[in-house]
Coordinates of C-alpha atoms and ligand atoms in Angstrom, one line a residue:
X1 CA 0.0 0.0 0.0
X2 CA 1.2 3.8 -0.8
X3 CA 0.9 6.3 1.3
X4 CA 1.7 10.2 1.3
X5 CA 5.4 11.5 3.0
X6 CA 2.4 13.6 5.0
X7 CA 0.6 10.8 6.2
X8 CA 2.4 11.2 9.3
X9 CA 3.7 7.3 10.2
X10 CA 7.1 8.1 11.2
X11 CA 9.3 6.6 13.5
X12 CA 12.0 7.1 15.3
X13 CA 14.5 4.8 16.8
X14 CA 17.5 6.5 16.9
X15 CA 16.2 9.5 18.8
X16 CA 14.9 7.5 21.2
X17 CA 17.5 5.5 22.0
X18 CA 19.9 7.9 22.8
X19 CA 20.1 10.9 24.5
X20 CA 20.2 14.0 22.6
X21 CA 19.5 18.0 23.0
X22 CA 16.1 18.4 22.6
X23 CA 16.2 22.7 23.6
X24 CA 15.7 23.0 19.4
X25 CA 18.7 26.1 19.5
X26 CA 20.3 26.5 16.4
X27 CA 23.2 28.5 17.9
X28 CA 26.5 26.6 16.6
X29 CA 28.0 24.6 19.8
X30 CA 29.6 22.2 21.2
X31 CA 27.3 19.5 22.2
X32 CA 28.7 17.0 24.7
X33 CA 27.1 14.0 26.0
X34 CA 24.3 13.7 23.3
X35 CA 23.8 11.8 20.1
X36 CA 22.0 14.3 18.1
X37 CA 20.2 18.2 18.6
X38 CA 17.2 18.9 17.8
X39 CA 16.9 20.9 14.6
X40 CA 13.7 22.0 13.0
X41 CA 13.9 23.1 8.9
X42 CA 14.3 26.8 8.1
X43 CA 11.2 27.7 6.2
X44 CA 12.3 28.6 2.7
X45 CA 10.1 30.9 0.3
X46 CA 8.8 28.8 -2.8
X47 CA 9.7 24.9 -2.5
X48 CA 9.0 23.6 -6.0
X49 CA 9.9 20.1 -7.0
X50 CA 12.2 19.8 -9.5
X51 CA 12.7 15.7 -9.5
X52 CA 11.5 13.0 -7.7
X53 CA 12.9 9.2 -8.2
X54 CA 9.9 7.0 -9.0
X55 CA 11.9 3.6 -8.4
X56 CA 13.1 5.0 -5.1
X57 CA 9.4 5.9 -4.2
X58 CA 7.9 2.7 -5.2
X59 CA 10.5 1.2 -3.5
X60 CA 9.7 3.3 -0.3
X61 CA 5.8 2.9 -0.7
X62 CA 5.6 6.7 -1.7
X63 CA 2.4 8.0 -3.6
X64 CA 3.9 10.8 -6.0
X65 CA 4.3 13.9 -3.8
X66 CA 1.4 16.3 -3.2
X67 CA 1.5 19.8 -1.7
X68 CA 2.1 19.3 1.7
X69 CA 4.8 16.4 0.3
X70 CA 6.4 18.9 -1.5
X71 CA 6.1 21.3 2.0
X72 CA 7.7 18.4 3.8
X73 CA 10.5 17.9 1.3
X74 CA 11.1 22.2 1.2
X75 CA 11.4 21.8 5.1
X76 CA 8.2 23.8 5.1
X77 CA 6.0 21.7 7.2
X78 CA 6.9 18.7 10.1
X79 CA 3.9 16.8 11.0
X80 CA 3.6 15.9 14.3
X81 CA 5.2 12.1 14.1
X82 CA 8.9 13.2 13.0
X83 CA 11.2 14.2 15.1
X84 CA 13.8 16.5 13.1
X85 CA 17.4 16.2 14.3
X86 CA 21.0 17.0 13.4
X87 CA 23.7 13.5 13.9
X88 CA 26.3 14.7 16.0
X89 CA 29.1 13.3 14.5
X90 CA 33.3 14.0 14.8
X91 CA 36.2 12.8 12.5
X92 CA 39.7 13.5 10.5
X93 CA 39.4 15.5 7.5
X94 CA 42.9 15.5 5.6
X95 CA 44.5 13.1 8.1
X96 CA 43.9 15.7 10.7
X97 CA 41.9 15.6 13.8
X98 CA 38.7 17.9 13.6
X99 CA 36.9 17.2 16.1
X100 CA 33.2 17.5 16.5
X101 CA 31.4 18.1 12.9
X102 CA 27.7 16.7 13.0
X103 CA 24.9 17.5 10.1
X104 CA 25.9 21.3 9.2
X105 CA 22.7 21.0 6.5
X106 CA 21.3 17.7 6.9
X107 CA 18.1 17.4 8.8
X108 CA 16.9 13.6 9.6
X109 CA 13.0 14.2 9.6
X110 CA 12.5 10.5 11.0
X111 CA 12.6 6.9 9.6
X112 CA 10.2 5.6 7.1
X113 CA 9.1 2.3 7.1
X114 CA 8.9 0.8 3.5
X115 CA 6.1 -2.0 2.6
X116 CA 9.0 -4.8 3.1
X117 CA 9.8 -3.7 6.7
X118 CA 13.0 -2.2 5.2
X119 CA 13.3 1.0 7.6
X120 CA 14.8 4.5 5.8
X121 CA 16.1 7.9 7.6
X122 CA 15.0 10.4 5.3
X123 CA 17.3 13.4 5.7
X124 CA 16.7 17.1 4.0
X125 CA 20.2 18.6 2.4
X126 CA 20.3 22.0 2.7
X127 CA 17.4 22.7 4.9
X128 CA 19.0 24.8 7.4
X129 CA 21.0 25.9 10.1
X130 CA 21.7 23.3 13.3
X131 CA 23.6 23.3 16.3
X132 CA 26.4 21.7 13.9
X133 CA 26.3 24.5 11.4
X134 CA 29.4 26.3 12.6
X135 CA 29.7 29.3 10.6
X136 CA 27.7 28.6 7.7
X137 CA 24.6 28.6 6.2
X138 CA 22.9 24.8 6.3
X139 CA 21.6 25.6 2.8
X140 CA 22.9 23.8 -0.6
X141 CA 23.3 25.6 -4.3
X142 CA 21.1 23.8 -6.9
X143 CA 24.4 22.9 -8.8
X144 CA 25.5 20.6 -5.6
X145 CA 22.3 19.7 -5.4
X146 CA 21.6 18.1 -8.6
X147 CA 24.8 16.3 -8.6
X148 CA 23.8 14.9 -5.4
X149 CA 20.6 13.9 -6.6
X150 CA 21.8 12.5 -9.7
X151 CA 25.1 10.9 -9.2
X152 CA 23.7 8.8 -5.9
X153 CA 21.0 7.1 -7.6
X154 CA 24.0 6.6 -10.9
X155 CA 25.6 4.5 -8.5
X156 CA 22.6 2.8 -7.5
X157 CA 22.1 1.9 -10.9
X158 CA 25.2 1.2 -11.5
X159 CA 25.0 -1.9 -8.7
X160 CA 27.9 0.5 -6.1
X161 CA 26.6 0.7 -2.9
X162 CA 24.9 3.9 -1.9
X163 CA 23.1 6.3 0.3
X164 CA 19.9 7.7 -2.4
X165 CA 18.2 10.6 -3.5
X166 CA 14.1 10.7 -3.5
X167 CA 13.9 14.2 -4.6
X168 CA 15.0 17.4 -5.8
X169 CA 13.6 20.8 -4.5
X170 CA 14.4 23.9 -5.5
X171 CA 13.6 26.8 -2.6
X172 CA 12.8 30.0 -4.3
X173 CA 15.8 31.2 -2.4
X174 CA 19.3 32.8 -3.1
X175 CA 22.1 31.7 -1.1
X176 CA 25.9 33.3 -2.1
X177 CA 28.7 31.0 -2.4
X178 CA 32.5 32.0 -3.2
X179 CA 32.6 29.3 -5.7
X180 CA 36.4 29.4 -6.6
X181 CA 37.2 31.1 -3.0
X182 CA 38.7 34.1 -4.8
X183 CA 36.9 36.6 -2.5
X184 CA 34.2 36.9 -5.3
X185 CA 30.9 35.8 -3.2
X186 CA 28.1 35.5 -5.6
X187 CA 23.8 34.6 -5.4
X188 CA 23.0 31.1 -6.2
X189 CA 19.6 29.5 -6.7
X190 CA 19.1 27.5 -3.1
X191 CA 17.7 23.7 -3.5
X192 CA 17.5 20.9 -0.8
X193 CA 17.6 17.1 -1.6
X194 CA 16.0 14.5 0.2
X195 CA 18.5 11.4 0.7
X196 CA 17.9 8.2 2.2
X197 CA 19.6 5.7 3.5
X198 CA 19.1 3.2 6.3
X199 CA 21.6 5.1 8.6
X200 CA 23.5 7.5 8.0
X201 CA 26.0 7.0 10.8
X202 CA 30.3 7.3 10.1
X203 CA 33.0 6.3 11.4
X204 CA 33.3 10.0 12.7
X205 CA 29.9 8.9 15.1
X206 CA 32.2 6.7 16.4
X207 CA 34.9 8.5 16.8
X208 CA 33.7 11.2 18.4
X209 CA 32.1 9.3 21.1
X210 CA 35.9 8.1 22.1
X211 CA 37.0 11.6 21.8
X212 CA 34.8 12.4 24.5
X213 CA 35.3 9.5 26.6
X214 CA 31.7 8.5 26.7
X215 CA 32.1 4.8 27.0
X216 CA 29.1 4.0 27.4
X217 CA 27.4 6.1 24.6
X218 CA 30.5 4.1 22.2
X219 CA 29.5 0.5 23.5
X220 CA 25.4 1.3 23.1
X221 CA 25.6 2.8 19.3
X222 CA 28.1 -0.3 18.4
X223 CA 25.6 -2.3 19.8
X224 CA 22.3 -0.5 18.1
X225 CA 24.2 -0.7 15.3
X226 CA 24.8 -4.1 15.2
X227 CA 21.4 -5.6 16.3
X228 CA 19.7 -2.9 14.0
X229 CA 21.9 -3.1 10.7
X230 CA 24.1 -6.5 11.3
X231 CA 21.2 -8.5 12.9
X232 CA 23.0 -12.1 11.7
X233 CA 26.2 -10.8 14.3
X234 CA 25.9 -12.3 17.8
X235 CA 27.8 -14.1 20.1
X236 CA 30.6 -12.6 23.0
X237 CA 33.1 -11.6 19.8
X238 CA 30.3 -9.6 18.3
X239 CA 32.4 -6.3 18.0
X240 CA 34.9 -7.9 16.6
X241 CA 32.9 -9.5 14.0
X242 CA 31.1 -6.7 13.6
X243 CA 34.1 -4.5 12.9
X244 CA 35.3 -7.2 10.2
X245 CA 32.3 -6.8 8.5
X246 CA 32.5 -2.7 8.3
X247 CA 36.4 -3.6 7.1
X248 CA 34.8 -5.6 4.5
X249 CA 32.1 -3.5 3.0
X250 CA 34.3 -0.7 3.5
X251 CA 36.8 -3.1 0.8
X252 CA 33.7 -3.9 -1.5
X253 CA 32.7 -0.2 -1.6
X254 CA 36.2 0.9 -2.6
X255 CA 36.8 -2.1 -5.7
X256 CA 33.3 -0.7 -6.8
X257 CA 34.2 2.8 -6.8
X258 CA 37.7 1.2 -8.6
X259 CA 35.2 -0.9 -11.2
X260 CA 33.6 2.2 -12.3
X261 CA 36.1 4.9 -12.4
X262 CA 34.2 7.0 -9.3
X263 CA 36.6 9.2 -7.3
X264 CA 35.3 10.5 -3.8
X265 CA 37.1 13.5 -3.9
X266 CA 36.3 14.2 0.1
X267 CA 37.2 10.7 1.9
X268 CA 37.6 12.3 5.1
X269 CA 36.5 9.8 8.5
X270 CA 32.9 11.8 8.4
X271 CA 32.2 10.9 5.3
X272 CA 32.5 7.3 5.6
X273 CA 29.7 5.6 5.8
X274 CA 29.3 2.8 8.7
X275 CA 27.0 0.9 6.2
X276 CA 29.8 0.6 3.5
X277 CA 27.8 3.1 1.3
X278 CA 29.1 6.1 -0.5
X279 CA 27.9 8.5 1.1
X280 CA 28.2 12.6 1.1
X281 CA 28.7 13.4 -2.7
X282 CA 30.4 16.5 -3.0
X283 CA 33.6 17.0 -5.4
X284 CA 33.1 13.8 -6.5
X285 CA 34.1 12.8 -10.2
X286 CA 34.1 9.7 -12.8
X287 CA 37.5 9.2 -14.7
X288 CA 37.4 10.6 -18.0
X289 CA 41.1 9.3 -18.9
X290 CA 42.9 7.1 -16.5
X291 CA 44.8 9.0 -14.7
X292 CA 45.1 7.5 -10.7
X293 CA 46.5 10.7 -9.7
X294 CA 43.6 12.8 -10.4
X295 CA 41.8 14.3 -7.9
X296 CA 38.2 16.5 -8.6
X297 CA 38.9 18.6 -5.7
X298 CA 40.6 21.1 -5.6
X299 CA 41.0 21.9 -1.8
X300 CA 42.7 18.3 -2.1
X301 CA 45.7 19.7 -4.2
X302 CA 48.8 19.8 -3.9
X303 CA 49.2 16.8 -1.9
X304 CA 46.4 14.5 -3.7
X305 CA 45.4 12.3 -0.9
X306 CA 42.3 11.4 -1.7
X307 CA 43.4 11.1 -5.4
X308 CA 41.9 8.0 -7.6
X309 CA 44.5 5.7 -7.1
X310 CA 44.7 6.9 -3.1
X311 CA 41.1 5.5 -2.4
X312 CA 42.2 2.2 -1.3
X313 CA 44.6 2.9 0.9
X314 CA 43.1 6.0 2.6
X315 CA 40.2 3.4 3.5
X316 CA 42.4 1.9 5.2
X317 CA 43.9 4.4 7.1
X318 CA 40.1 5.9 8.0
X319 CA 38.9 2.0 9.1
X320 CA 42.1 2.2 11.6
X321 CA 40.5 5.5 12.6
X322 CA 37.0 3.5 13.3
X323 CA 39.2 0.8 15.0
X324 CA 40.9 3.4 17.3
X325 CA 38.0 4.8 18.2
X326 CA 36.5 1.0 19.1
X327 CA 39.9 0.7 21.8
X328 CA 37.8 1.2 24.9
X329 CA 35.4 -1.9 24.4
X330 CA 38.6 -4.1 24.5
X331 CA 40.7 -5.7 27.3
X332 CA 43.2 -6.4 24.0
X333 CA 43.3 -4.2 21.3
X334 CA 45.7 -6.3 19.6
X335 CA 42.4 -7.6 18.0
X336 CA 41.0 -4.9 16.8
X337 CA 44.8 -4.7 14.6
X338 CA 44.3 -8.2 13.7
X339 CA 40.9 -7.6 11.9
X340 CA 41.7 -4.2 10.4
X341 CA 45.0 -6.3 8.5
X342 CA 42.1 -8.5 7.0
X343 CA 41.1 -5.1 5.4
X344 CA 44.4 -6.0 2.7
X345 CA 43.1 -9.3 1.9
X346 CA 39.7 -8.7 1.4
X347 CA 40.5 -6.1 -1.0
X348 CA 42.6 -8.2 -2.9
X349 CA 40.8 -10.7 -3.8
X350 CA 38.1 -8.7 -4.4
X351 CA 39.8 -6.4 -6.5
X352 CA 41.0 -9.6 -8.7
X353 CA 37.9 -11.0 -8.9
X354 CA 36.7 -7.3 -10.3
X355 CA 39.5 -7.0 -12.7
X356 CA 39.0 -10.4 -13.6
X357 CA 35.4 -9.6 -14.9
X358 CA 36.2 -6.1 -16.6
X359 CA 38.9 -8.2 -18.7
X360 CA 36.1 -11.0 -19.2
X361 CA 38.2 -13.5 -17.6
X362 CA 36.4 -16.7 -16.5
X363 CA 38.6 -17.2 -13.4
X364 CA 41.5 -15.6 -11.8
X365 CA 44.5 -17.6 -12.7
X366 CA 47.8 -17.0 -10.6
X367 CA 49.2 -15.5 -13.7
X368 CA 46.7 -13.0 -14.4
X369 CA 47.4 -11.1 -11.9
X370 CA 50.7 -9.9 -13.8
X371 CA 48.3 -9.3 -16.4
X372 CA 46.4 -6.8 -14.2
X373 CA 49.2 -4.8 -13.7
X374 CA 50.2 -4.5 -16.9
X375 CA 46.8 -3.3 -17.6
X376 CA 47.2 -0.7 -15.0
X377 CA 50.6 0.5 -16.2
X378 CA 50.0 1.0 -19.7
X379 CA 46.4 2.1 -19.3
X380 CA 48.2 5.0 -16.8
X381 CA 51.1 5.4 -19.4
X382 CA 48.4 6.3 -22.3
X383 CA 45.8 7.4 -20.4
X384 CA 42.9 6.3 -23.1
X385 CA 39.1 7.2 -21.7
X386 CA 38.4 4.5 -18.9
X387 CA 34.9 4.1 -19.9
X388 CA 35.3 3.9 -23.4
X389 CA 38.3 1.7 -23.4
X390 CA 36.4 -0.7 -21.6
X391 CA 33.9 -0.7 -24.0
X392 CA 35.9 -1.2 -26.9
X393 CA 38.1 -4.0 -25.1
X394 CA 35.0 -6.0 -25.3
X395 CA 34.8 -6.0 -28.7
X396 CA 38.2 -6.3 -29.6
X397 CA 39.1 -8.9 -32.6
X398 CA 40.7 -11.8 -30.9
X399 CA 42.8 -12.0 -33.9
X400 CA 44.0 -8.0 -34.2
X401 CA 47.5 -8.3 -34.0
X402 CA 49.6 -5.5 -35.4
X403 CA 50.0 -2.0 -33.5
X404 CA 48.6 -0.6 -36.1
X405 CA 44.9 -2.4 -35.7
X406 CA 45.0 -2.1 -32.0
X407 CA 45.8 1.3 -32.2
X408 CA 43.0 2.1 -34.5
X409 CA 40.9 -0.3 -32.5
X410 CA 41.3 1.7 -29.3
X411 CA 41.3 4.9 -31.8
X412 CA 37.9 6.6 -29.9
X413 CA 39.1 6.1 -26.6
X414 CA 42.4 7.8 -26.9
X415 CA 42.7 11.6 -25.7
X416 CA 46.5 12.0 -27.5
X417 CA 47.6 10.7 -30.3
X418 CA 50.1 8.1 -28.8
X419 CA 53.7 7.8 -29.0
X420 CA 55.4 4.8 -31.0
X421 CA 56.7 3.6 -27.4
X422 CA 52.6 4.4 -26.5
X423 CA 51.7 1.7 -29.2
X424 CA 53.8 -0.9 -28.3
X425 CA 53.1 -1.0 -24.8
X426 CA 49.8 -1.2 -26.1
X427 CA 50.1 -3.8 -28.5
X428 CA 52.1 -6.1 -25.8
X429 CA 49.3 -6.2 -23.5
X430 CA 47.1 -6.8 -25.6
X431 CA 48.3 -9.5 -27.6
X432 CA 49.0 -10.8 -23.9
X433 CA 45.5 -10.2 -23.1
X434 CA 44.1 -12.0 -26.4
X435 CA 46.1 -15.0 -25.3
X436 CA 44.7 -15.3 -22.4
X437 CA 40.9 -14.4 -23.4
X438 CA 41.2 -17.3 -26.0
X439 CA 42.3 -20.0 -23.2
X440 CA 39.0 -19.2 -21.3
X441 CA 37.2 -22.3 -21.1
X442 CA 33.2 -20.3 -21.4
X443 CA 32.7 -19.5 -24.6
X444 CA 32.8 -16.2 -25.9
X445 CA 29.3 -14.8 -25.7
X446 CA 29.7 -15.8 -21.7
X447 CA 32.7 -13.8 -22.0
X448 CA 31.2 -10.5 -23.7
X449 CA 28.2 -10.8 -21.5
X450 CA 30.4 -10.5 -18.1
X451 CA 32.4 -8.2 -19.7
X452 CA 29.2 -6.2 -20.5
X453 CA 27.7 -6.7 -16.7
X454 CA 31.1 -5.2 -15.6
X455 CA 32.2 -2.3 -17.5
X456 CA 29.5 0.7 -17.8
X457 CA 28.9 2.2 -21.0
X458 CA 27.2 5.2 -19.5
X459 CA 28.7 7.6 -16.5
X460 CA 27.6 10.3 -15.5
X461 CA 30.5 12.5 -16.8
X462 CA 31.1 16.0 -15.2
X463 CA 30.6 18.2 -17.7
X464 CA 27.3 16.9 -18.5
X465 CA 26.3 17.8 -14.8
X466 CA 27.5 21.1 -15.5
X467 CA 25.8 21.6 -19.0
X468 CA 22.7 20.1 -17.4
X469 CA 22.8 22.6 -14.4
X470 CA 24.1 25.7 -16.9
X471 CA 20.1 24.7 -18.3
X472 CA 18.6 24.1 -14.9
X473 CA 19.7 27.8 -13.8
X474 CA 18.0 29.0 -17.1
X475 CA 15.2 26.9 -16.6
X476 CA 15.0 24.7 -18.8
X477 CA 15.4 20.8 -17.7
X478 CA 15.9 18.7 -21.4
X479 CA 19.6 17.2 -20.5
X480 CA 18.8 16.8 -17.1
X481 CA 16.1 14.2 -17.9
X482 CA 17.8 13.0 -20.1
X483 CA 20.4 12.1 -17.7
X484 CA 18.0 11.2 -15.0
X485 CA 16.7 8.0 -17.8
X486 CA 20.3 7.5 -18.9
X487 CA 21.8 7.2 -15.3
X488 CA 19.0 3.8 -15.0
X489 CA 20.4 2.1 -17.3
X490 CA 24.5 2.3 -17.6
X491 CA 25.5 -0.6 -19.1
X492 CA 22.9 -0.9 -21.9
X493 CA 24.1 0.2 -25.6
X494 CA 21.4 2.9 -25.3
X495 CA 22.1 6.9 -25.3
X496 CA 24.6 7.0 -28.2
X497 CA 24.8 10.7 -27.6
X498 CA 27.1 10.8 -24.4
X499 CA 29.5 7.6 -26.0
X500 CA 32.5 9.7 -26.5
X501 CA 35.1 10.9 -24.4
X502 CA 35.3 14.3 -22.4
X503 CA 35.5 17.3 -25.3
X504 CA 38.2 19.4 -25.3
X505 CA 37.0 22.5 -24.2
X506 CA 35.6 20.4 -20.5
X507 CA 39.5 19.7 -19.4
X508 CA 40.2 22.9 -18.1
X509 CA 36.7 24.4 -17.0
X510 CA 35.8 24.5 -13.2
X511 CA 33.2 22.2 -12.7
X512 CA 34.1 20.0 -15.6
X513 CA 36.9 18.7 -14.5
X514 CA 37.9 20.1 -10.8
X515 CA 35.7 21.6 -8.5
X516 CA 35.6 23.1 -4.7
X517 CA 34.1 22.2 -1.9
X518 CA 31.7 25.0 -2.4
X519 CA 28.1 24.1 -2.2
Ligands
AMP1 P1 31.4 17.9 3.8 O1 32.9 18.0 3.4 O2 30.5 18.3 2.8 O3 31.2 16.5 4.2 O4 31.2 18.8 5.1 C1 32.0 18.9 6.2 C2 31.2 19.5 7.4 O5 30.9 20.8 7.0 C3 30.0 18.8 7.8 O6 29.9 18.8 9.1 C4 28.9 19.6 7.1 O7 27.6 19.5 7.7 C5 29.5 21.0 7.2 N1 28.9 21.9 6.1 C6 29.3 21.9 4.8 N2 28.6 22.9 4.2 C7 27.8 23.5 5.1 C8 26.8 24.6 5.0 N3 26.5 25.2 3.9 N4 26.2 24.9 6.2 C9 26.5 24.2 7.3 N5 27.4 23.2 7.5 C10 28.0 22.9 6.3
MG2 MG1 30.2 15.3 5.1

């Protein structure tokens, strides 16, 4: 059965479980002792819905938003069953101890409880000030906005686990951003989004509970968190267990983002996501060539760290942060160190396994895994477009041998024309690779459909988020739904329009390429 966001069932767990500030002040503070504060939205002037994710609805048991939906989702109007709140959360942003952070702009309005018992927090982005707001605003720019809204539910679609977006609301409000933090503050067009997730607790909730010392806060969230999202963990080693399975995820999440060419951009300890989603999508960019040191942000340069080819060890380095902050429910921490080293292995053989299906092979043989690296060196060295490349490996003539057909095989995926040293280290992977495909024992239409399942032929590219916000802010929404169809369906050979690589004059421009944390 559907039912209407302002049909007033929600429900609330969290917030009555633990303590929390309930005073509703919105002054910026430290809040010691308690889980969450109280936050009511800001009441913004015109809410208007811009998008709303039918899957995601029918998924939630959502009728199609009326007006007081659309009220709800503007942070206009709170019936009287949710209980709006602000996380209280801590962490390390850059490798550096922050301290406490929390929801600056996100608003948890309550959980929802979906026709399959599957409960949902449904948070509002950008709907205001809260005790966590520091010196800014709480409100979000459309152009964050719709890349939140449509690169969360890309991954979705693209099978990498994810927090989601149910809608996109723009507020009828201005809010001024120093986009390139040149001292040149300028009005933007305001917009919240409503994301879901079932929690949207981080390793920084953690954290900061250790920070503080507040033992017993620490060992009740690990153990909410455990019967409520991990419900299969029992047993006196529960933590532990628990924990592995965070370090695992946390490994899955990272080979996905590696599968599909994602980069984070902001993988500070707040922004990880307890769950093993991705979570928090700000600077956030897909590979156009294959470049592991790129980074989209550009607060992140000179130094990189949360660069493409950073991402699997800088989950590393935040899950010791998680296991750290876990010290205090252990007589032996040596056992916390022991499960966060099984961090290495999971992601191995996960990231062979991944490999091994992007390549199309049926198994990963000892040998390949030489083969991997080659791919990884020469695809670096030339740098063709990861997407595209993919694609066209799929199809590649088992019998192409010269440099000169591989070349002009791999012809649309290349960015430069490539050097003669360029072409052979082409050709002598790929003849490698042709070997090997041809001593698969599936045949090769098993082969092409892997291949297929594994390497997207659609990504939401970041210049087409810019050209489709450039339209948004002039009103007019054509690309956008475009990309809100295309994003459902990324590895079908649908959409011919966005099959070719980044256009020159996207390298360089802000936005298209790099962006700020500004949003
Ligand atoms: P992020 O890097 O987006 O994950 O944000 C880091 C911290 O800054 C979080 O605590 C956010 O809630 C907070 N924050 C970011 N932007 C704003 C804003 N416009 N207003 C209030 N808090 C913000
Ligand atoms: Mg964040």
């Amino acid at each position: 059965m559907k039912q209407h966001l302002s049909s007033d069932v929600f429900q609330y767990d969290f917030t009555n479980t633990f303590p929390g500030d309930q005073s509703g002040n919105l002054t910026p503070r430290q809040t010691p002792g308690v889980l969450y504060s109280k936050a009511l939205p800001t009441p913004v002037n015109e809410p208007k819905l811009l998008a709303w994710s039918d899957d995601l609805a029918a998924e939630l048991g959502l009728e199609k938003p009326n007006e007081a939906d659309v009220n709800i989702l503007g942070g206009n109007l709170v019936t009287p069953s949710m209980q709006p709140y602000a996380l209280c959360y801590a962490g390390h942003q850059f490798g550096n101890w922050a301290g406490q952070l929390g929801d600056g702009r996100a608003i948890c309005l309550g959980e929802w409880e979906a026709p399959d018992k599957n409960k949902w927090e449904l948070q509002l982005k950008g709907a205001g000030r809260t005790a966590y707001s520091r010196r800014a605003d709480g409100r979000a720019v459309l152009r964050s906005s719709v890349r939140e809204y449509l690169m969360s539910e890309a991954m979705h679609y693209l099978g990498v686990p994810t927090t989601r977006a149910l809608s996109l609301v723009a507020t009828g409000d201005q809010v001024v951003r120093d986009m390139f933090y040149d001292g040149r503050p300028a009005y933007e067009p305001g917009a919240i989004v409503c994301r879901t997730a079932p929690s949207f607790l981080r390793f920084g909730s953690f954290e900061m509970l250790r920070a503080r010392n507040e033992i017993d806060n620490l060992t009740n969230l690990v153990n909410w968190t455990i019967d409520r999202y991990y419900p299969h963990i029992s047993g006196d080693d529960k933590v532990l267990k628990w924990f592995g399975e965070v370090v695992e995820r946390t490994a899955t999440m990272i080979v996905e983002w590696l599968r599909v060419g994602f980069v984070h951009g902001v993988m500070n300890t707040d922004n990880m996501s307890v769950l093993g989603l991705t979570i928090d999508y700000g600077p956030f960019s897909f590979l156009d060539n294959y470049a592991p040191d790129f980074t989209p942000n550009t607060t992140d340069l000179p130094g990189r760290r949360y660069a493409f080819g950073q991402q699997a060890n800088i989950a590393y380095w935040n899950l010791s942060c998680l296991s750290n902050a876990l010290v205090p429910l252990f007589s032996d921490a040596d056992q916390l160190a022991e499960v966060l080293k099984t961090y290495e292995d999971h992601y191995w053989a996960k990231y062979y396994a991944m490999m091994a299906g992007k390549l199309g092979l049926d198994q990963v043989r000892d040998e390949d895994v030489y083969l991997f690296q080659e791919f990884e060196k020469v695809l670096s060295a030339i740098q063709p477009d990861m997407t595209i490349f993919y694609q066209l490996l799929i199809e590649l003539p088992l019998d192409a041998k010269s440099e000169s057909d591989i070349t002009a095989h791999f012809q649309d995926s290349l960015y430069d024309e490539l050097t003669s040293d360029q072409g052979m280290q082409l050709q002598g992977v790929i003849n490698r690779y042709q070997i090997r495909r041809k001593a698969n024992t599936c045949t090769e239409d098993d082969v092409q459909t892997l291949m297929r399942r594994s390497n997207p032929r659609f990504i939401l590219r970041n210049y087409l988020l810019h050209q489709a916000i450039e339209e948004l802010e002039k009103g007019k929404n054509e690309l956008f739904l475009k990309l809100q169809e295309a994003i459902k369906d990324p590895y079908a050979k649908r959409f011919d329009e966005f099959f070719e690589i980044r256009p020159g004059w996207a390298a360089e421009q802000a936005g298209c390429s790099m962006l700020s944390c500004s949003s």
